[in-house]
Every structure is written in structure tokens, then in C-alpha cells.
Coordinates of C-alpha atoms and ligand atoms in Angstrom, one line a residue:
X1 CA -38.1 234.3 3.1
X2 CA -35.6 234.7 5.8
X3 CA -36.1 238.5 7.5
X4 CA -33.2 240.0 8.8
X5 CA -34.1 239.7 12.2
X6 CA -33.8 236.2 11.9
X7 CA -30.9 235.9 10.7
X8 CA -29.2 238.0 12.8
X9 CA -31.4 236.1 15.9
X10 CA -29.0 233.2 14.4
X11 CA -25.9 234.7 14.2
X12 CA -25.7 236.0 17.4
X13 CA -26.8 232.5 19.2
X14 CA -24.2 230.7 16.9
X15 CA -21.4 232.9 18.7
X16 CA -23.1 232.4 22.0
X17 CA -22.8 229.3 21.0
X18 CA -18.9 229.4 20.1
X19 CA -18.2 231.2 23.6
X20 CA -20.1 228.9 25.5
X21 CA -18.3 225.5 24.1
X22 CA -14.8 227.8 23.9
X23 CA -15.0 228.8 27.8
X24 CA -16.5 225.4 28.2
X25 CA -13.5 223.9 26.5
X26 CA -11.0 226.0 28.6
X27 CA -13.1 224.8 31.7
X28 CA -12.7 221.6 31.1
X29 CA -9.2 221.0 29.9
X30 CA -8.1 223.7 33.2
X31 CA -9.6 221.5 35.1
X32 CA -8.2 218.8 33.7
X33 CA -5.5 219.1 33.9
X34 CA -4.7 221.3 37.6
X35 CA -7.6 219.2 39.7
X36 CA -9.1 216.0 37.6
X37 CA -9.0 213.7 40.9
X38 CA -7.5 209.7 39.9
X39 CA -8.0 207.6 43.0
X40 CA -4.7 205.6 43.7
X41 CA -5.9 201.9 45.0
X42 CA -3.1 199.6 47.1
X43 CA -4.7 195.8 46.7
X44 CA -1.5 194.7 49.5
X45 CA -2.6 196.6 52.3
X46 CA 1.6 196.7 52.6
X47 CA 2.0 198.6 49.8
X48 CA -0.9 200.8 50.3
X49 CA 1.1 201.4 53.5
X50 CA 4.1 202.1 52.1
X51 CA 2.9 204.6 48.5
X52 CA -0.6 205.2 49.6
X53 CA -2.2 208.8 49.3
X54 CA -3.2 210.1 52.8
X55 CA -4.3 212.9 51.3
X56 CA -1.1 214.9 51.8
X57 CA -1.1 216.3 47.8
X58 CA -3.7 218.0 47.8
X59 CA -1.4 221.1 49.9
X60 CA 1.6 219.8 49.9
X61 CA 2.7 218.1 47.3
X62 CA 4.9 219.5 44.6
X63 CA 4.0 218.5 41.4
X64 CA 5.8 214.9 40.8
X65 CA 7.5 216.1 37.2
X66 CA 9.5 218.7 39.2
X67 CA 10.7 217.6 42.5
X68 CA 12.3 214.3 39.9
X69 CA 14.8 216.1 38.9
X70 CA 15.5 218.9 41.4
X71 CA 18.4 215.4 42.7
X72 CA 19.8 216.4 39.0
X73 CA 19.1 219.8 39.1
X74 CA 20.2 220.5 43.3
X75 CA 23.3 218.0 43.2
X76 CA 25.5 220.5 45.9
X77 CA 22.1 221.6 48.0
X78 CA 22.7 217.8 49.4
X79 CA 24.4 215.7 51.9
X80 CA 25.2 213.8 49.6
X81 CA 25.2 211.2 45.9
X82 CA 21.8 209.0 44.9
X83 CA 19.4 211.8 45.7
X84 CA 16.3 212.0 47.8
X85 CA 18.6 208.5 48.9
X86 CA 21.2 210.5 51.0
X87 CA 18.8 211.9 52.5
X88 CA 17.8 208.6 54.1
X89 CA 15.1 208.0 51.7
X90 CA 14.6 204.6 50.9
X91 CA 14.6 203.9 47.0
X92 CA 13.2 199.8 46.0
X93 CA 13.9 198.4 42.4
X94 CA 11.6 199.5 39.8
X95 CA 9.3 202.1 42.9
X96 CA 8.1 206.1 41.2
X97 CA 8.9 206.9 44.8
X98 CA 10.4 205.8 47.1
X99 CA 9.5 204.3 49.8
X100 CA 6.6 207.0 52.4
X101 CA 6.2 209.1 49.5
X102 CA 2.9 208.9 48.0
X103 CA 2.9 209.9 43.6
X104 CA -1.5 210.9 43.3
X105 CA -3.0 212.4 40.0
X106 CA -5.0 215.7 41.5
X107 CA -5.0 217.7 37.7
X108 CA -1.6 216.8 37.8
X109 CA 1.2 213.9 38.8
X110 CA 1.5 215.1 42.8
X111 CA 3.7 213.6 45.7
X112 CA 2.7 213.8 48.7
X113 CA 4.4 212.3 52.0
X114 CA 2.3 209.0 53.8
X115 CA 3.1 207.1 57.5
X116 CA 5.8 205.2 56.4
X117 CA 8.8 207.9 55.3
X118 CA 9.2 208.0 59.1
X119 CA 7.3 204.4 60.4
X120 CA 9.7 202.0 57.6
X121 CA 13.4 200.6 59.6
X122 CA 15.6 199.0 57.3
X123 CA 18.6 197.5 58.5
X124 CA 21.4 195.7 57.3
X125 CA 23.4 192.8 58.8
X126 CA 26.0 193.3 57.7
X127 CA 27.8 196.5 55.3
X128 CA 28.1 194.2 52.9
X129 CA 23.8 192.8 52.8
X130 CA 21.4 194.4 51.3
X131 CA 18.8 197.1 53.3
X132 CA 16.0 194.8 55.0
X133 CA 13.3 196.6 54.8
X134 CA 10.4 196.4 58.3
X135 CA 7.2 198.3 57.5
X136 CA 6.3 200.5 60.7
X137 CA 9.5 200.4 62.8
X138 CA 10.3 203.5 63.0
X139 CA 13.0 205.0 60.5
X140 CA 16.7 205.3 61.2
X141 CA 17.8 207.2 58.1
X142 CA 16.0 209.6 57.5
X143 CA 16.4 213.1 57.5
X144 CA 12.5 215.0 57.1
X145 CA 15.3 218.1 58.6
X146 CA 16.9 217.8 55.8
X147 CA 14.7 216.8 53.4
X148 CA 12.1 219.7 54.1
X149 CA 15.8 222.0 53.9
X150 CA 16.6 220.7 50.2
X151 CA 13.5 221.1 49.1
X152 CA 12.8 225.2 50.3
X153 CA 17.0 225.4 49.3
X154 CA 16.2 224.7 46.0
X155 CA 13.1 227.0 45.4
X156 CA 14.9 230.3 47.2
X157 CA 17.9 229.6 44.3
X158 CA 17.7 231.6 41.3
X159 CA 17.7 229.3 39.2
X160 CA 14.5 227.0 40.4
X161 CA 12.9 228.6 37.2
X162 CA 10.9 227.1 34.2
X163 CA 13.6 227.3 31.8
X164 CA 16.2 225.8 33.7
X165 CA 14.1 223.1 35.0
X166 CA 12.0 222.5 31.8
X167 CA 14.8 220.8 30.0
X168 CA 15.8 218.5 32.7
X169 CA 11.4 217.0 33.9
X170 CA 11.6 216.8 30.0
X171 CA 14.0 214.3 30.0
X172 CA 12.2 211.6 31.4
X173 CA 8.2 212.7 30.2
X174 CA 7.2 214.0 27.2
X175 CA 4.7 216.0 27.6
X176 CA 1.9 217.7 26.1
X177 CA 0.8 221.1 24.5
X178 CA -1.0 222.5 26.7
X179 CA 0.6 220.6 30.1
X180 CA 3.6 222.6 29.4
X181 CA 2.0 225.8 28.7
X182 CA 0.6 225.0 31.9
X183 CA 4.3 223.8 33.6
X184 CA 5.4 227.2 32.5
X185 CA 2.9 230.0 33.1
X186 CA 1.2 228.5 35.8
X187 CA 2.5 225.5 37.1
X188 CA 6.5 226.1 37.7
X189 CA 6.1 229.8 39.5
X190 CA 3.2 229.3 41.8
X191 CA 5.7 225.6 43.0
X192 CA 8.1 228.5 43.9
X193 CA 5.6 230.8 45.8
X194 CA 4.6 228.1 48.1
X195 CA 7.5 225.9 48.6
X196 CA 9.0 230.1 49.4
X197 CA 5.8 230.1 52.1
X198 CA 6.1 227.4 53.4
X199 CA 10.1 228.5 54.4
X200 CA 8.4 231.6 56.4
X201 CA 6.7 229.4 58.2
X202 CA 9.3 226.8 59.1
X203 CA 12.1 230.1 59.5
X204 CA 11.7 229.0 63.9
X205 CA 13.7 225.9 63.3
X206 CA 16.7 227.6 62.0
X207 CA 17.6 228.7 66.6
X208 CA 17.5 224.7 67.5
X209 CA 19.3 222.4 67.1
X210 CA 18.8 220.0 64.1
X211 CA 17.0 216.4 64.9
X212 CA 19.5 214.2 62.6
X213 CA 17.9 211.5 61.2
X214 CA 15.2 208.7 63.5
X215 CA 13.5 212.0 64.5
X216 CA 12.0 214.8 64.5
X217 CA 10.7 217.8 66.1
X218 CA 7.1 216.7 66.1
X219 CA 4.3 218.6 67.3
X220 CA 5.7 222.4 67.2
X221 CA 5.2 222.4 62.8
X222 CA 1.7 221.6 64.0
X223 CA 1.2 224.1 67.6
X224 CA 2.8 226.9 65.1
X225 CA 0.7 226.4 61.6
X226 CA -1.4 224.0 61.3
X227 CA -2.8 226.1 64.9
X228 CA -0.8 229.0 64.7
X229 CA -0.7 229.1 68.2
X230 CA 2.1 231.8 68.5
X231 CA 6.2 230.8 68.5
X232 CA 7.6 229.5 71.7
X233 CA 10.8 229.0 72.5
X234 CA 10.8 224.7 73.2
X235 CA 12.9 221.9 71.2
X236 CA 10.6 219.2 71.0
X237 CA 12.8 216.8 69.4
X238 CA 12.0 213.3 69.5
X239 CA 13.2 209.8 68.1
X240 CA 10.8 207.5 65.8
X241 CA 7.9 205.4 67.0
X242 CA 7.2 201.3 65.6
X243 CA 3.7 201.7 64.9
X244 CA 3.5 197.3 65.3
X245 CA 1.2 195.2 66.6
X246 CA -0.8 198.1 67.9
X247 CA -3.9 194.7 69.1
X248 CA -1.3 194.4 72.1
X249 CA -1.3 198.0 72.6
X250 CA -5.2 198.7 74.0
X251 CA -5.6 200.9 76.7
X252 CA -1.9 202.4 76.1
X253 CA -1.3 206.0 76.3
X254 CA 0.9 207.0 72.6
X255 CA 3.2 210.0 72.0
X256 CA 6.2 209.5 73.9
X257 CA 4.8 211.9 77.0
X258 CA 1.0 210.2 76.3
X259 CA -0.3 213.0 75.1
X260 CA -3.1 211.1 73.0
X261 CA -5.2 208.0 74.1
X262 CA -7.1 206.6 71.3
X263 CA -5.4 204.6 68.7
X264 CA -7.4 206.3 65.6
X265 CA -7.1 209.9 66.1
X266 CA -3.7 209.2 66.9
X267 CA -3.8 207.5 63.1
X268 CA -5.2 211.1 62.1
X269 CA -3.8 214.5 64.3
X270 CA -0.4 211.4 62.2
X271 CA -1.9 212.4 59.1
X272 CA -3.3 216.2 59.7
X273 CA 0.4 216.4 60.5
X274 CA 1.9 215.6 58.3
X275 CA 0.4 218.1 55.8
X276 CA -3.1 217.0 55.0
X277 CA -6.2 219.4 55.5
X278 CA -9.7 219.3 56.9
X279 CA -11.0 218.3 52.9
X280 CA -8.4 216.6 51.8
X281 CA -7.4 213.6 54.7
X282 CA -8.4 210.4 53.8
X283 CA -10.8 208.1 55.8
X284 CA -10.7 205.9 54.3
X285 CA -7.1 204.7 53.7
X286 CA -5.7 205.9 57.0
X287 CA -8.4 203.7 59.0
X288 CA -6.5 200.9 56.5
X289 CA -3.2 201.6 57.6
X290 CA -5.3 201.6 61.4
X291 CA -6.0 197.8 60.7
X292 CA -3.0 196.8 59.1
X293 CA -0.7 197.9 62.8
X294 CA -2.9 196.7 64.2
X295 CA -2.0 193.1 62.7
X296 CA 0.5 193.2 62.6
X297 CA 3.5 191.5 64.6
X298 CA 6.8 192.4 65.5
X299 CA 10.0 191.4 63.5
X300 CA 12.1 188.7 65.2
X301 CA 16.0 189.3 66.6
X302 CA 17.8 188.2 63.4
X303 CA 20.9 187.0 64.2
X304 CA 20.8 183.8 67.3
X305 CA 19.8 183.5 70.5
X306 CA 21.3 182.1 74.1
X307 CA 18.2 180.4 74.9
X308 CA 19.2 179.7 78.3
X309 CA 20.8 183.1 79.3
X310 CA 17.6 185.0 77.6
X311 CA 15.3 182.6 80.4
X312 CA 17.6 183.5 83.3
X313 CA 17.5 187.4 81.5
X314 CA 13.2 187.1 81.9
X315 CA 13.4 186.4 85.8
X316 CA 15.8 189.4 86.1
X317 CA 12.8 190.8 83.3
X318 CA 10.3 190.1 85.9
X319 CA 11.3 192.5 88.5
X320 CA 13.5 195.2 87.2
X321 CA 11.4 196.0 84.0
X322 CA 8.2 194.2 84.1
X323 CA 5.9 195.9 86.1
X324 CA 6.2 198.4 83.3
X325 CA 6.7 197.4 80.3
X326 CA 5.3 193.4 80.8
X327 CA 2.0 193.2 78.4
X328 CA -0.3 193.0 81.4
X329 CA 2.4 195.1 84.1
X330 CA 0.5 197.4 86.5
X331 CA 2.4 200.6 84.2
X332 CA 2.9 199.1 81.1
X333 CA 1.9 202.0 78.9
X334 CA 0.7 204.6 80.9
X335 CA 2.3 208.0 82.1
X336 CA 5.7 207.3 84.2
X337 CA 6.2 211.5 85.9
X338 CA 9.2 213.3 84.6
X339 CA 10.8 212.6 88.3
X340 CA 9.8 209.5 88.8
X341 CA 12.0 209.0 84.8
X342 CA 14.1 211.4 85.2
X343 CA 15.2 211.6 81.1
X344 CA 15.4 214.7 79.6
X345 CA 12.6 216.6 79.8
X346 CA 12.9 219.7 76.5
X347 CA 9.6 217.0 74.4
X348 CA 7.2 216.7 77.7
X349 CA 8.1 220.6 77.9
X350 CA 7.1 221.7 74.2
X351 CA 3.3 219.7 74.3
X352 CA 1.5 222.2 76.4
X353 CA -2.2 223.0 77.2
X354 CA -3.1 225.4 75.2
X355 CA -2.5 223.4 72.3
X356 CA -4.4 220.2 73.1
X357 CA -7.2 222.4 73.6
X358 CA -6.4 223.9 70.6
X359 CA -6.7 220.8 68.7
X360 CA -9.0 219.2 70.5
X361 CA -11.6 222.4 69.3
X362 CA -9.4 221.5 65.3
X363 CA -11.4 218.7 63.6
X364 CA -15.5 220.1 65.4
X365 CA -18.5 218.9 63.1
X366 CA -15.9 217.1 61.1
X367 CA -16.5 213.2 61.5
X368 CA -12.9 212.8 62.2
X369 CA -13.1 214.8 65.4
X370 CA -10.5 215.2 67.6
X371 CA -11.3 215.2 71.6
X372 CA -9.2 212.9 73.5
X373 CA -5.1 214.7 73.0
X374 CA -4.1 216.4 76.5
X375 CA -1.5 217.0 79.2
X376 CA 0.7 214.8 80.2
X377 CA 3.7 215.5 83.5
X378 CA 5.4 212.4 82.0
X379 CA 7.1 210.2 79.9
X380 CA 5.6 207.1 78.6
X381 CA 6.6 203.3 79.6
X382 CA 6.0 202.0 76.3
X383 CA 5.9 198.1 74.9
X384 CA 9.4 197.3 74.3
X385 CA 8.6 195.0 71.2
X386 CA 11.2 194.4 68.2
X387 CA 12.6 196.1 70.9
X388 CA 16.3 195.6 69.3
X389 CA 15.0 197.8 66.2
X390 CA 13.6 200.8 68.2
X391 CA 17.5 201.8 69.2
X392 CA 18.8 204.4 69.0
X393 CA 17.2 204.3 72.9
X394 CA 14.8 206.9 74.5
X395 CA 12.3 209.7 73.6
X396 CA 15.2 211.9 72.3
X397 CA 16.8 208.6 71.2
X398 CA 20.3 209.9 73.1
X399 CA 21.3 206.3 74.2
X400 CA 22.9 204.1 70.7
X401 CA 22.1 200.5 72.2
X402 CA 20.9 198.1 75.3
X403 CA 24.5 197.8 76.6
X404 CA 24.1 202.0 77.6
X405 CA 20.6 201.6 78.8
X406 CA 21.8 199.7 81.9
X407 CA 25.0 202.3 82.8
X408 CA 23.8 204.9 85.3
X409 CA 24.2 207.8 82.3
X410 CA 27.4 209.2 83.2
X411 CA 29.2 206.5 82.1
X412 CA 26.8 206.0 78.9
X413 CA 28.4 207.5 75.1
X414 CA 27.6 211.2 75.0
X415 CA 28.7 211.2 71.3
X416 CA 28.2 208.9 68.8
X417 CA 26.7 208.6 65.3
X418 CA 23.9 207.6 64.6
X419 CA 21.5 207.3 60.9
X420 CA 23.5 204.3 60.1
X421 CA 21.8 201.2 59.6
X422 CA 24.5 199.3 60.0
X423 CA 23.1 195.6 63.9
X424 CA 25.5 195.4 66.1
X425 CA 23.9 192.9 68.1
X426 CA 27.6 193.3 70.0
X427 CA 25.5 196.2 72.6
X428 CA 22.3 195.3 70.7
X429 CA 21.8 198.9 67.9
X430 CA 23.1 200.4 65.0
X431 CA 26.6 201.0 65.1
X432 CA 27.0 204.6 65.6
X433 CA 31.8 204.5 66.2
X434 CA 33.7 203.7 63.5
X435 CA 35.1 205.0 60.6
X436 CA 31.9 203.9 58.0
X437 CA 28.8 204.6 61.1
X438 CA 30.6 209.0 60.8
X439 CA 30.8 209.3 57.3
X440 CA 27.5 208.1 57.0
X441 CA 25.4 209.2 60.7
X442 CA 25.2 212.0 62.0
X443 CA 26.8 213.4 65.0
X444 CA 24.6 212.7 68.8
X445 CA 26.2 214.5 70.8
X446 CA 23.8 214.7 74.5
X447 CA 25.6 216.8 76.2
X448 CA 23.4 219.7 72.8
X449 CA 19.4 220.6 73.9
X450 CA 17.2 218.3 74.5
X451 CA 19.1 216.0 73.1
X452 CA 20.4 214.8 77.5
X453 CA 21.0 211.4 78.1
X454 CA 20.4 211.5 82.1
X455 CA 17.4 209.1 83.9
X456 CA 15.7 205.7 82.8
X457 CA 18.0 204.2 86.2
X458 CA 16.1 201.1 85.9
X459 CA 18.4 198.3 85.6
X460 CA 21.6 200.3 85.9
X461 CA 23.1 198.9 89.3
X462 CA 22.2 194.6 88.5
X463 CA 25.9 193.4 88.2
X464 CA 27.0 192.3 84.4
X465 CA 26.7 189.0 84.5
X466 CA 22.8 190.1 84.9
X467 CA 23.1 192.5 82.6
X468 CA 23.6 189.9 79.8
X469 CA 21.3 187.9 80.4
X470 CA 18.5 190.9 80.9
X471 CA 19.8 191.3 77.8
X472 CA 19.9 188.0 76.3
X473 CA 16.5 188.4 77.6
X474 CA 15.2 191.1 75.9
X475 CA 16.6 190.5 72.9
X476 CA 13.3 187.7 72.4
X477 CA 10.4 190.4 72.4
Ligands
LIG501 C1 7.8 212.9 59.7 C2 7.2 211.7 61.0 C3 6.8 211.7 60.9 C4 4.7 211.0 59.8 C5 5.2 211.7 58.2 C6 4.5 209.7 61.0 N1 4.7 209.5 61.7 FE1 3.4 208.6 63.1 N2 5.0 209.7 64.8 C7 6.2 210.5 64.8 C8 7.3 210.4 66.2 C9 8.3 211.2 65.5 C10 6.5 209.8 66.7 C11 7.3 210.6 68.6 C12 6.8 211.7 69.1 C13 6.5 211.7 70.0 O1 5.1 211.7 70.9 O2 7.3 213.1 70.5 C14 5.3 209.3 65.7 C15 3.9 208.5 67.0 C16 3.2 207.9 66.5 C17 2.3 207.2 67.1 C18 2.3 206.4 68.5 C19 2.7 205.4 68.2 C20 2.8 205.4 69.7 O3 3.3 203.7 70.0 O4 2.6 205.8 70.8 C21 1.8 206.9 66.4 C22 0.3 205.7 66.3 C23 1.9 206.6 64.3 N3 3.3 207.5 65.1 C24 0.4 206.9 63.4 C25 1.5 207.5 62.2 C26 0.9 207.1 61.6 C27 -0.4 206.5 61.3 C28 1.1 208.0 60.8 C29 0.4 208.2 59.1 C30 -0.8 209.3 59.1 C31 2.2 209.3 60.8 N4 2.4 208.4 62.1 C32 3.5 209.7 60.3 C33 7.0 210.4 62.8 C34 5.7 210.3 62.3
LIG502 C1 9.2 202.9 86.9 C2 8.4 202.0 85.6 C3 9.9 202.5 84.6 C4 10.3 201.3 85.0 C5 11.0 199.9 86.2 C6 10.7 200.7 84.0 N1 11.1 201.3 82.9 FE1 11.8 201.3 81.1 N2 11.3 203.1 80.4 C7 10.1 203.6 80.6 C8 9.7 204.8 80.5 C9 8.8 205.8 80.9 C10 10.4 205.5 79.9 C11 10.6 206.3 78.9 C12 11.5 207.4 79.3 C13 11.5 208.2 78.2 O1 11.4 208.2 76.2 O2 12.7 209.5 78.5 C14 11.3 203.9 79.7 C15 12.4 203.3 78.6 C16 12.5 202.5 78.7 C17 13.8 201.9 76.5 C18 14.0 203.1 75.4 C19 12.3 201.9 75.1 C20 12.7 202.9 72.8 O3 11.4 202.4 73.0 O4 13.4 203.0 73.2 C21 13.7 200.1 76.9 C22 14.4 199.3 76.3 C23 13.0 200.5 78.9 N3 13.0 200.9 79.3 C24 14.2 199.3 79.4 C25 13.5 198.8 80.3 C26 14.1 198.3 81.1 C27 14.8 196.8 80.7 C28 13.9 197.9 82.7 C29 14.5 197.0 83.7 C30 15.6 197.4 84.6 C31 13.5 198.6 82.7 N4 12.4 199.6 81.9 C32 12.7 199.4 83.4 C33 9.7 203.1 83.1 C34 9.9 201.8 82.8

């Protein structure tokens, strides 16, 4: 005969087991839907560069389904039609995200940014052509500031609620019961909260000149947010740089002012600057990026070149430019003091010794530690490989084309439009004037703070015949 005691004991055990199972499955469901990481892998290194995760989804990634429908729900906050492409993103046919946006599941699908969002160029030979996409080239159209503002302004809109967003998502995607509950009560409200918090940490942008497409203030966000340094009033607006052909840049100082000397650290700080955390940063994925940018050749000039004229130009280059810009030149890839090069100094003054020292302490104890950040006193005499696609020129992108760069500053263009990707082989740069450029582009005024087009007088005193030959040669680089 079973005793009462035994019976009670069995019942209690059963209840405990059921509770544990319930808690366990709720725990499992929560883990599965909120934290389970599904690694992404792209066989092709180019695809990895364009779409592979660098670890920015965990902390700064927006839930993919919400991100996808925002342009449809808040089109009035975008500069034009075409959703995210109106902000200069390039969307290849058949892809789930534009170039430079990753999609990774951490519980639920999230998007993040990759190096390619700023480091992929496009150009068109004529307005009728489809854009040619050049991975590792400097982004010409992407307006990172307007993109960020679009997301933040959408989040501050009172309509950013589950009731408004869920039906739009369900148009593309069928939710499971649990998923829908999580989106309604947790994921959508939390996304709004996180974006509004981010808005506060980016408020400093609003008191400084706009970046415009193809430019960002790369290190003020790092100073104020990542490193927690006090706000200052510096403006660091600078042009995107190309990443190709690092094999020939060994030993060159990196970034416009040479604030780094190690390529690996530059790659990893790139990911931290984009929002990867110390724990989520994808180091193996970044090693692949580093190999890719090391071995990739610069793109060739896509129009015809007069080779006899170019070979005359090469001699002019040798006597006027090679010491600072040719591979093997005595000063190539080194920091030229600001007093000597004479270009706008805002970008240089944005970076401080305190910022360099703090960043060098940032990842102490991690295996990707930083040690080579520093403060310099000028700008790097950058290598000119793939020069034709680096326009507009100089660190702040203040000179629209090579013809202008060889003019003295008084004769350089003061107002032009950037962000239009049709190429202008006459002037060697992008089309920067005229109705189409005005319609699509951002009005760049060299009289605005940090936009100055002064300095770099090298070659400005050559004769017009010599300049013509020199420019023909520069197309071959
Ligand atoms: C939001 C735009 C943006 C993203 C994303 C970005 N970069 Fe950059 N990168 C820039 C800009 C702008 C510069 C030049 C900054 C300066 O020195 O003023 C730069 C400079 C560099 C340089 C220096 C190149 C040279 O020749 O000196 C390297 C290398 C680099 N980035 C690699 C990366 C890698 C790798 C990633 C991804 C992990 C990345 N960047 C992500 C905008 C970006
Ligand atoms: C004393 C060294 C020095 C000499 C000589 C020199 N440069 Fe430069 N060059 C620089 C520096 C430094 C920069 C970066 C300045 C900046 O961005 O503010 C630069 C930038 C450039 C750029 C812009 C690159 C880009 O990606 O935007 C071009 C183009 C250029 N130089 C062409 C020339 C030509 C052509 C000559 C010869 C007529 C020449 N340079 C001579 C130091 C030099």
C-alpha cells in the first residue's frame, strides 16, 4: 500500500519537474528568440567584405524587419524616393540588404554596418549607365549622417509604435505566435528606446556643419561615445579613403593625419568606431577583410588615356610630386607638417594626444589590443594609386577634380555639388556642377568651417601644357 507521504512526495516531485520544464522551456524560448547567435559565412571574400558581419549587430544593430520597413513608414523623412538608396546606399539586385549592411541572427535577424558602407565606390561613365560598384573604393554617395538622422527621427516620431510597425512587417514576413508577442511588447519598444538614447549621444553633431555624402566626422563619435571624453568644439569632417592595394602601402602612416601606424589596428578600430563592442568584434572576419584590402589592386581608369602625353607627364610627376607620392618616394606615406602642406587644419585639430592615449588603453587585456594610436602635426602624403576614383580631393574633399587641384586656391571652385556618381573625364573627378549634380548632390561650400580648400600648392605653378601632361599621367596611377 502506498502511504500518503509517498503520494504527496510524488506529487511534489511532479510539480517541481513541471515547473522546471516550464521555466526551462520559457528560458529556452527566450534564449532562442532573443540571444541565439547564427554565424554568417560568405565563401567569396568580396561578398564577405560587402555583407559579412564585423560584430556591429549586437550593440547597435537594428532588428532587420523593423529596419526594412522604416523607409515605407516614414518616407517623408528621406531626401527622395527609393528608400535607403536615396541616402546613397547601393542595393544590388536580389540582395536582402544594400552593400555595407550585414544581416545576422542574434535571437532575431538584426542588421549592422560593415566596412563596405563607407569603403565601396560607385561610378557611371554616363548618366544612362548602371553604376559600376568598386569594393574598397571610397563611398561617394553614401550620406552616413543623413542615414543616422533618418533612423533617429523615425524613432522619435510618435507613430513609431508596435501598432504602426507590426502590420508593415507582416506584409513581408509571417511571424510565429511567440515572435509576434516579442516584437509587440519587447523588441519594438526597446528599439525605440535604444535609438532615442543614441540620439542624445549624437546631439553634438547638430551644432556643427553637415558632413554631406562621402564624408563623416570619423573620430568625434569615438572620442565622445566610445572613450567617454568630454565634448569639445572640434570639427573632424573628412573624406572616405580607399582601402585597396595595402600591400604597396607597407609602413605608411594611416588615416589622413597618420594617427595610426598599424594596419591591423586600423582595421579593428574601424569596427569599434562602427559600433562593434570589445566582446562582439569579429576578429577572424576582420582578418579576412585585412587580407582582402592588402591584395586587391586599384581599379584602372575606365576612359582612354593618351599614352605619349602621359609619358611626358610622368617626368613632370618625377620632379614635382614623386618624393611625396610615388612608391619608394622618400616622404611617401609620412606626415607632412601642416605648416608645409597648408591645407585646412580642422581635421588635424580634432584628434588629440589625450584621445590617442585613451584609445591605446581601451582594449587592454584583449588580444586585439591597441598600442599605435598617436597625435601628429600634419597630413599624410597619401599614395595616389587609383587616384581617379579618389575624387573629390584632399582630406576634406574640398577640391572637386584634378584640374582644380593644380590651380592656386583663389582659382579653385568655391561651391560645387558632391554625391553624384557620374564621372567627368575632362576635369578628372565626378560631375560636380549642373542641374543633375545639383539635384542629387550636396552643396559643398568651401567657406564653411572645416571645408577650406587652401594649401597643397604643389604643381600650381606649372605651365598649362605641363599640367595637361601631368594630369594624363595621374590617370594611369
Ligand atoms: C562610417 C564610415 C566608415 C566605416 C563604416 C569604416 N570606415 Fe574606414 N575610414 C572612413 C573614413 C572617413 C576614413 C578616413 C578618416 C580620417 O582619417 O579622417 C577611413 C580610413 C580608413 C583606413 C585608413 C586608410 C589609409 O590609407 O590611411 C582604413 C585602413 C580603414 N578605414 C579601414 C576600415 C575597415 C577595415 C572598416 C571596417 C571594419 C572601416 N574602415 C569602416 C570611414 C569608414
Ligand atoms: C611635400 C610633399 C608633397 C608634394 C611634393 C606633393 N604632395 Fe600631394 N599631398 C601631400 C599631402 C600631405 C597630401 C594630403 C593633404 C590633405 O589631404 O590635406 C597630398 C594630397 C594630394 C592629393 C589628394 C589625394 C586624395 O586622395 O584626395 C593629390 C591628388 C595630390 N596630393 C597630388 C599631388 C601632385 C600631382 C603633386 C605634384 C605636382 C603633389 N601632390 C606634390 C603632399 C605632397
